[in-house]
Amino acid sequence: MKKIEAIVRPGKLNTILSALEELGYPGVTITEVEGHGRQKGITAQWRGRTYTMELVPKIKLEIVAGDDEVETIVETIVNAAKTGEIGDGKIFISPIDNVVRIRTGEKGELAI
Ligand SMILES: Nc1ncnc2c1ncn2[C@@H]1O[C@H](COP(=O)(O)OP(=O)(O)OP(=O)(O)O)[C@@H](O)[C@H]1O
Ligand SMILES: [Mg+2]
């Protein structure tokens, strides 16, 4: 099992969720977050001055899935989230030791 953590543009959330819906996925957690990547926030020009916004609003999607589903889910998120401009976001994939479904007590892949 793996956790896919995708940090994406808020405006892309609906597109990503629709694409995932077509694919089928076990569940998702969505959080509003702030952060910056290697550009250290966007720089905007306004009335002749340069402004840097150090923390940019993003959406974090977290999906825990079986190993054999990960590649397709990641590919789907990339295709739906990409504009080609800086700040498109990033996806982190990490191992998950165990999952427990509270209602039934099921564990592991059965509980996803
Ligand atoms: N190394 C990182 N660790 C944790 N969070 C990160 C990291 N890199 C990016 N993020 C998160 O992802 C968001 C989007 O990052 P962003 O797409 O700007 O990455 P980037 O590496 O600067 O790529 P790009 O050059 O395409 O902008 C950031 O606002 C931040 O929340
Ligand atoms: Mg960036």
XYZ file of C-alpha atoms and ligand atoms in Angstrom:
144
model
C 0.000 0.000 0.000
C 1.100 3.539 -0.744
C -0.007 7.040 0.139
C -0.241 9.454 -2.774
C -0.027 13.062 -1.596
C -0.697 15.515 -4.401
C -0.312 19.266 -3.889
C -2.161 20.991 -6.704
C -3.682 24.258 -7.877
C -7.060 24.882 -6.155
C -8.617 25.676 -9.554
C -7.769 22.180 -10.793
C -9.491 20.289 -7.984
C -12.779 19.590 -9.786
C -11.020 18.430 -12.954
C -8.828 16.096 -10.922
C -11.744 14.673 -8.940
C -13.775 14.047 -12.124
C -10.844 12.278 -13.750
C -10.349 10.145 -10.626
C -14.067 9.417 -10.459
C -13.959 7.885 -13.953
C -10.979 5.784 -12.954
C -12.375 4.642 -9.620
C -10.372 5.113 -6.439
C -10.833 3.977 -2.856
C -11.196 7.309 -1.040
C -9.662 10.758 -0.749
C -8.865 13.381 1.885
C -8.674 17.012 0.795
C -7.037 19.825 2.747
C -6.512 23.502 1.967
C -2.796 24.186 2.432
C -0.239 26.924 1.800
C 3.298 26.479 0.655
C 5.922 27.249 -1.896
C 8.234 25.366 -4.195
C 11.595 26.319 -5.584
C 10.521 29.799 -6.775
C 9.802 30.705 -3.128
C 6.345 31.995 -3.960
C 4.985 33.916 -6.903
C 6.142 37.379 -7.744
C 3.540 39.784 -9.079
C 3.895 43.194 -10.705
C 1.370 45.830 -9.640
C 1.563 49.597 -10.187
C 5.246 49.364 -11.012
C 6.222 47.479 -7.886
C 7.155 43.820 -7.461
C 5.322 41.774 -4.861
C 6.301 38.371 -3.578
C 3.695 36.170 -1.999
C 5.710 33.793 0.121
C 2.974 31.257 0.697
C 0.721 30.231 -2.157
C -2.684 28.576 -1.511
C -2.825 24.995 -2.786
C -4.995 21.922 -2.278
C -3.579 18.693 -0.891
C -5.200 15.420 -1.948
C -4.296 12.278 -0.044
C -5.195 8.869 -1.423
C -4.100 5.540 0.043
C -4.213 2.775 -2.546
C -2.920 -0.695 -3.311
C 0.516 -0.880 -4.961
C -0.905 -1.908 -8.348
C -3.289 1.093 -8.485
C -0.689 3.758 -7.730
C 0.745 4.281 -11.190
C -2.648 4.887 -12.852
C -3.823 7.213 -10.087
C -0.626 9.281 -10.272
C -0.814 9.461 -14.073
C -4.449 10.589 -13.905
C -3.637 13.341 -11.394
C -0.693 14.562 -13.481
C -2.785 14.718 -16.664
C -5.624 16.553 -14.926
C -3.454 18.952 -12.880
C -0.902 20.037 -15.485
C -0.915 23.485 -17.110
C 2.796 23.508 -17.981
C 3.377 26.709 -15.973
C 5.444 26.939 -12.786
C 3.485 26.054 -9.652
C 1.557 23.104 -11.129
C 2.323 21.187 -7.947
C 3.984 18.027 -6.831
C 3.147 14.450 -5.914
C 4.771 12.561 -3.044
C 4.414 8.786 -2.831
C 5.247 6.937 0.368
C 4.763 3.469 1.855
C 1.862 2.760 4.225
C 2.328 0.077 6.878
C -1.271 -0.652 7.704
C -4.876 0.558 7.426
C -7.765 -0.137 9.810
C -11.447 0.267 8.870
C -12.907 1.375 12.182
C -16.448 0.057 11.563
C -15.438 -3.536 10.828
C -11.949 -3.858 12.260
C -10.664 -4.988 8.826
C -6.959 -4.405 8.289
C -4.498 -3.997 5.427
C -5.630 -3.929 1.777
C -9.104 -5.152 2.778
C -9.580 -1.942 4.757
C -8.618 0.485 1.972
N 10.079 19.790 -1.655
C 8.849 20.050 -1.229
N 8.462 19.646 -0.002
C 7.214 19.901 0.452
N 6.296 20.562 -0.250
C 6.635 20.986 -1.474
C 7.920 20.764 -2.023
N 7.966 21.298 -3.261
C 6.752 21.827 -3.476
N 5.952 21.652 -2.404
C 4.556 22.053 -2.260
O 3.975 22.005 -3.550
C 3.431 23.268 -3.922
C 3.646 23.484 -5.395
O 5.029 23.456 -5.674
P 5.565 23.879 -7.103
O 4.665 23.290 -8.141
O 5.762 25.358 -7.145
O 6.944 23.078 -7.082
P 8.300 23.476 -7.829
O 9.296 22.461 -7.431
O 8.610 24.915 -7.546
O 7.939 23.240 -9.358
P 7.705 24.363 -10.506
O 9.071 24.748 -10.969
O 6.888 23.657 -11.551
O 6.941 25.508 -9.868
C 4.140 24.273 -3.025
O 3.329 25.402 -2.802
C 4.356 23.462 -1.753
O 3.155 23.484 -0.987
Mg 7.269 26.419 -8.047
